C-alpha positions as a printed Julia matrix, in Angstrom:
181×3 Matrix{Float64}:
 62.39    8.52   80.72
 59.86    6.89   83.2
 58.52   10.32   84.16
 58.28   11.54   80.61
 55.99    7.92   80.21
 54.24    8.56   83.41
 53.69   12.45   82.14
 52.46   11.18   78.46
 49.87    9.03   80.26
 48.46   11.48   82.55
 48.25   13.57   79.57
 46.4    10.97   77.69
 44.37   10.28   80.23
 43.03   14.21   80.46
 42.35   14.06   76.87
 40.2    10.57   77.64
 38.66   12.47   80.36
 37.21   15.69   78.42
 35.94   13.18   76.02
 34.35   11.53   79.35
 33.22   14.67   79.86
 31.67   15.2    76.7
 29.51   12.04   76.94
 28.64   12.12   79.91
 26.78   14.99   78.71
 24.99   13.08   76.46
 23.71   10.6    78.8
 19.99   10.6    79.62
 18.81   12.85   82.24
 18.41   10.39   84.96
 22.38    9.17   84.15
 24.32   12.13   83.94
 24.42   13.59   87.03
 25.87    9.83   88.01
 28.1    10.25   84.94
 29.14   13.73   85.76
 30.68   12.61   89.18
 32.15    9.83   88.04
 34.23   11.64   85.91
 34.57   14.5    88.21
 36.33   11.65   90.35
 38.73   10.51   88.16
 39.54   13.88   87.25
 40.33   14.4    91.21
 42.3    11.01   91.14
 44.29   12.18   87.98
 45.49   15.56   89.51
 46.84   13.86   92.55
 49.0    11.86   90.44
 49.63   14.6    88.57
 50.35   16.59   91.65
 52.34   13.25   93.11
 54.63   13.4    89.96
 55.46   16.82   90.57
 56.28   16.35   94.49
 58.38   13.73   93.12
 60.48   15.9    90.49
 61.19   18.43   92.63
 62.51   16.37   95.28
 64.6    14.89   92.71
 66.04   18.02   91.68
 66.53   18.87   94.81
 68.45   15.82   95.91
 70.35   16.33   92.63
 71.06   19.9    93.27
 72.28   19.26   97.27
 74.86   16.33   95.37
 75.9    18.78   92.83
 76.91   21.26   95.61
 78.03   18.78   97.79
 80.82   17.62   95.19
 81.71   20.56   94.68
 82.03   21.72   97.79
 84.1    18.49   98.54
 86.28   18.48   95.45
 86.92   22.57   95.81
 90.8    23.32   97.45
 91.6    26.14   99.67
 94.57   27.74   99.58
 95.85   30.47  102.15
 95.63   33.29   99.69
 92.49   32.63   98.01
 90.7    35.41   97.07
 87.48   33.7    98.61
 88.68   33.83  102.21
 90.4    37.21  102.19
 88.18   40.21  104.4
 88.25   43.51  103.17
 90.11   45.43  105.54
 90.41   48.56  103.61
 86.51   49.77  103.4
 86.12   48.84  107.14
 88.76   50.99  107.71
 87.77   54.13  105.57
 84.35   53.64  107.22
 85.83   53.72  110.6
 87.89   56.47  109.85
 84.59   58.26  108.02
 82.63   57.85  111.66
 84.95   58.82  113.56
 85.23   62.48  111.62
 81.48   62.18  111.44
 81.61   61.97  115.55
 84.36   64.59  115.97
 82.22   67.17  113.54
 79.27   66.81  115.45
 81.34   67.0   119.33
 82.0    70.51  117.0
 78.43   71.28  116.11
 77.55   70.95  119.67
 80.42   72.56  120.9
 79.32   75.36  118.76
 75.26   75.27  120.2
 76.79   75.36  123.71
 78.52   78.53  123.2
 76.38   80.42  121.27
 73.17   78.98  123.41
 75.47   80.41  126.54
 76.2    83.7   124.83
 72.28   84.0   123.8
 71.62   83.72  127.68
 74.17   86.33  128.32
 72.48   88.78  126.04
 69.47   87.87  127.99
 70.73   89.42  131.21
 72.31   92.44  129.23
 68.56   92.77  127.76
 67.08   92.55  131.32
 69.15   94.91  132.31
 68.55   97.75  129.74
 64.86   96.85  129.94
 64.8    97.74  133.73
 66.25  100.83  133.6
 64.13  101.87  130.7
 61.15  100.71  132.62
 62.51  103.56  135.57
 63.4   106.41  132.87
 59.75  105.68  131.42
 58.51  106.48  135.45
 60.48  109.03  135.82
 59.36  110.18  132.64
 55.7   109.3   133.16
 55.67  111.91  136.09
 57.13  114.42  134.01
 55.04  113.64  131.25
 52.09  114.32  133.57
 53.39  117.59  134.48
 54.17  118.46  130.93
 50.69  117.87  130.0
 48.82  119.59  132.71
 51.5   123.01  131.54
 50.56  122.74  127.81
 46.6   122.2   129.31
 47.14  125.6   131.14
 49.43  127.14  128.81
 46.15  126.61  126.1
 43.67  127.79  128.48
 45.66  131.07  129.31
 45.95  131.45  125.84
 41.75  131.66  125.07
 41.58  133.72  128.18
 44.04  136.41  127.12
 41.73  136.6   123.8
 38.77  136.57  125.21
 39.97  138.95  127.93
 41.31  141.32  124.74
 38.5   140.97  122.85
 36.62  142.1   125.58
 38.57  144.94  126.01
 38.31  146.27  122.44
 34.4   145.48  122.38
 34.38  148.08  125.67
 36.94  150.39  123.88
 34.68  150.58  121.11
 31.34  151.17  123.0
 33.22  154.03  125.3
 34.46  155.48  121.87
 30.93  154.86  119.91
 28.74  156.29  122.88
 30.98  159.02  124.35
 31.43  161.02  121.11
């Protein structure tokens, strides 16, 4: 009830104040700057009651709140099977279980990695393997490659010698022929 009073008159006293305000206005020029802070001070003064008030509610509420709990806290009975004090067992206990087939599928996973990293290496040396004795076919090769090359090079060349060497031939059959007869 007092802070409903003590809230009515700051309220009251705001209204008084804008009316202040108002006048002060009106004052002559040399006045209202005067005027103007005096009512800019009690405006200050008012909102640090104002602001006092408040601090002083909410402590109040406070206090009255920590009481409230307090008493009930106090007046509250525990009992062995209170549903308030049991822990539940049963989800620590699927999530347990759910970690520990979490932990065993991935000792799988990387089970799995292991071996097939292990038989990627062994393909590796199977690879290495084939890949050398390719590289020695492909130089034994290469040297018969070269020989092949330098037979189809003389096999061609033969080839434009035997006609040229017939053409020749006819071109001197045909001149013994056209001047002998």
């Amino acid at each position: 009830v007092v802070e409903n009073e003590i809230q009515a008159s700051i309220d009251q006293i705001f209204s008084h104040l804008e009316r202040l305000e108002i006048l002060s206005s009106k004052e002559p020029p040399n006045k209202r700057q005067n005027a103007k802070l005096r009512v800019d001070q009690l405006k200050y003064d008012v909102q640090h009651l104002q602001t006092a008030l408040r601090n002083f509610q909410h402590q109040r509420y406070t206090r009255e709140e920590q009481e409230r709990q307090r008493d009930e806290l106090l007046s509250r009975t525990f009992t062995t099977n209170d549903s308030d004090t049991t822990i539940p067992m049963d989800d620590s206990l699927q999530f347990n279980s759910s970690l520990q087939k979490i932990h065993y599928g991935m000792d799988d996973l990387i089970g799995g990695g292991h071996s097939i990293l292990e038989g990627l290496r062994a393909q590796r040396l199977t690879l290495k393997g084939t890949q050398k004795k390719i590289l020695d076919i492909a130089n034994m090769l290469g040297l018969s490659n070269t020989v092949m090359r330098l037979i189809e090079k003389r096999a061609f060349q033969d080839k434009y010698f035997m006609l040229g060497g017939m053409l020749l031939t006819c071109v001197v059959m045909f001149l013994v022929v056209q001047y002998l007869t």
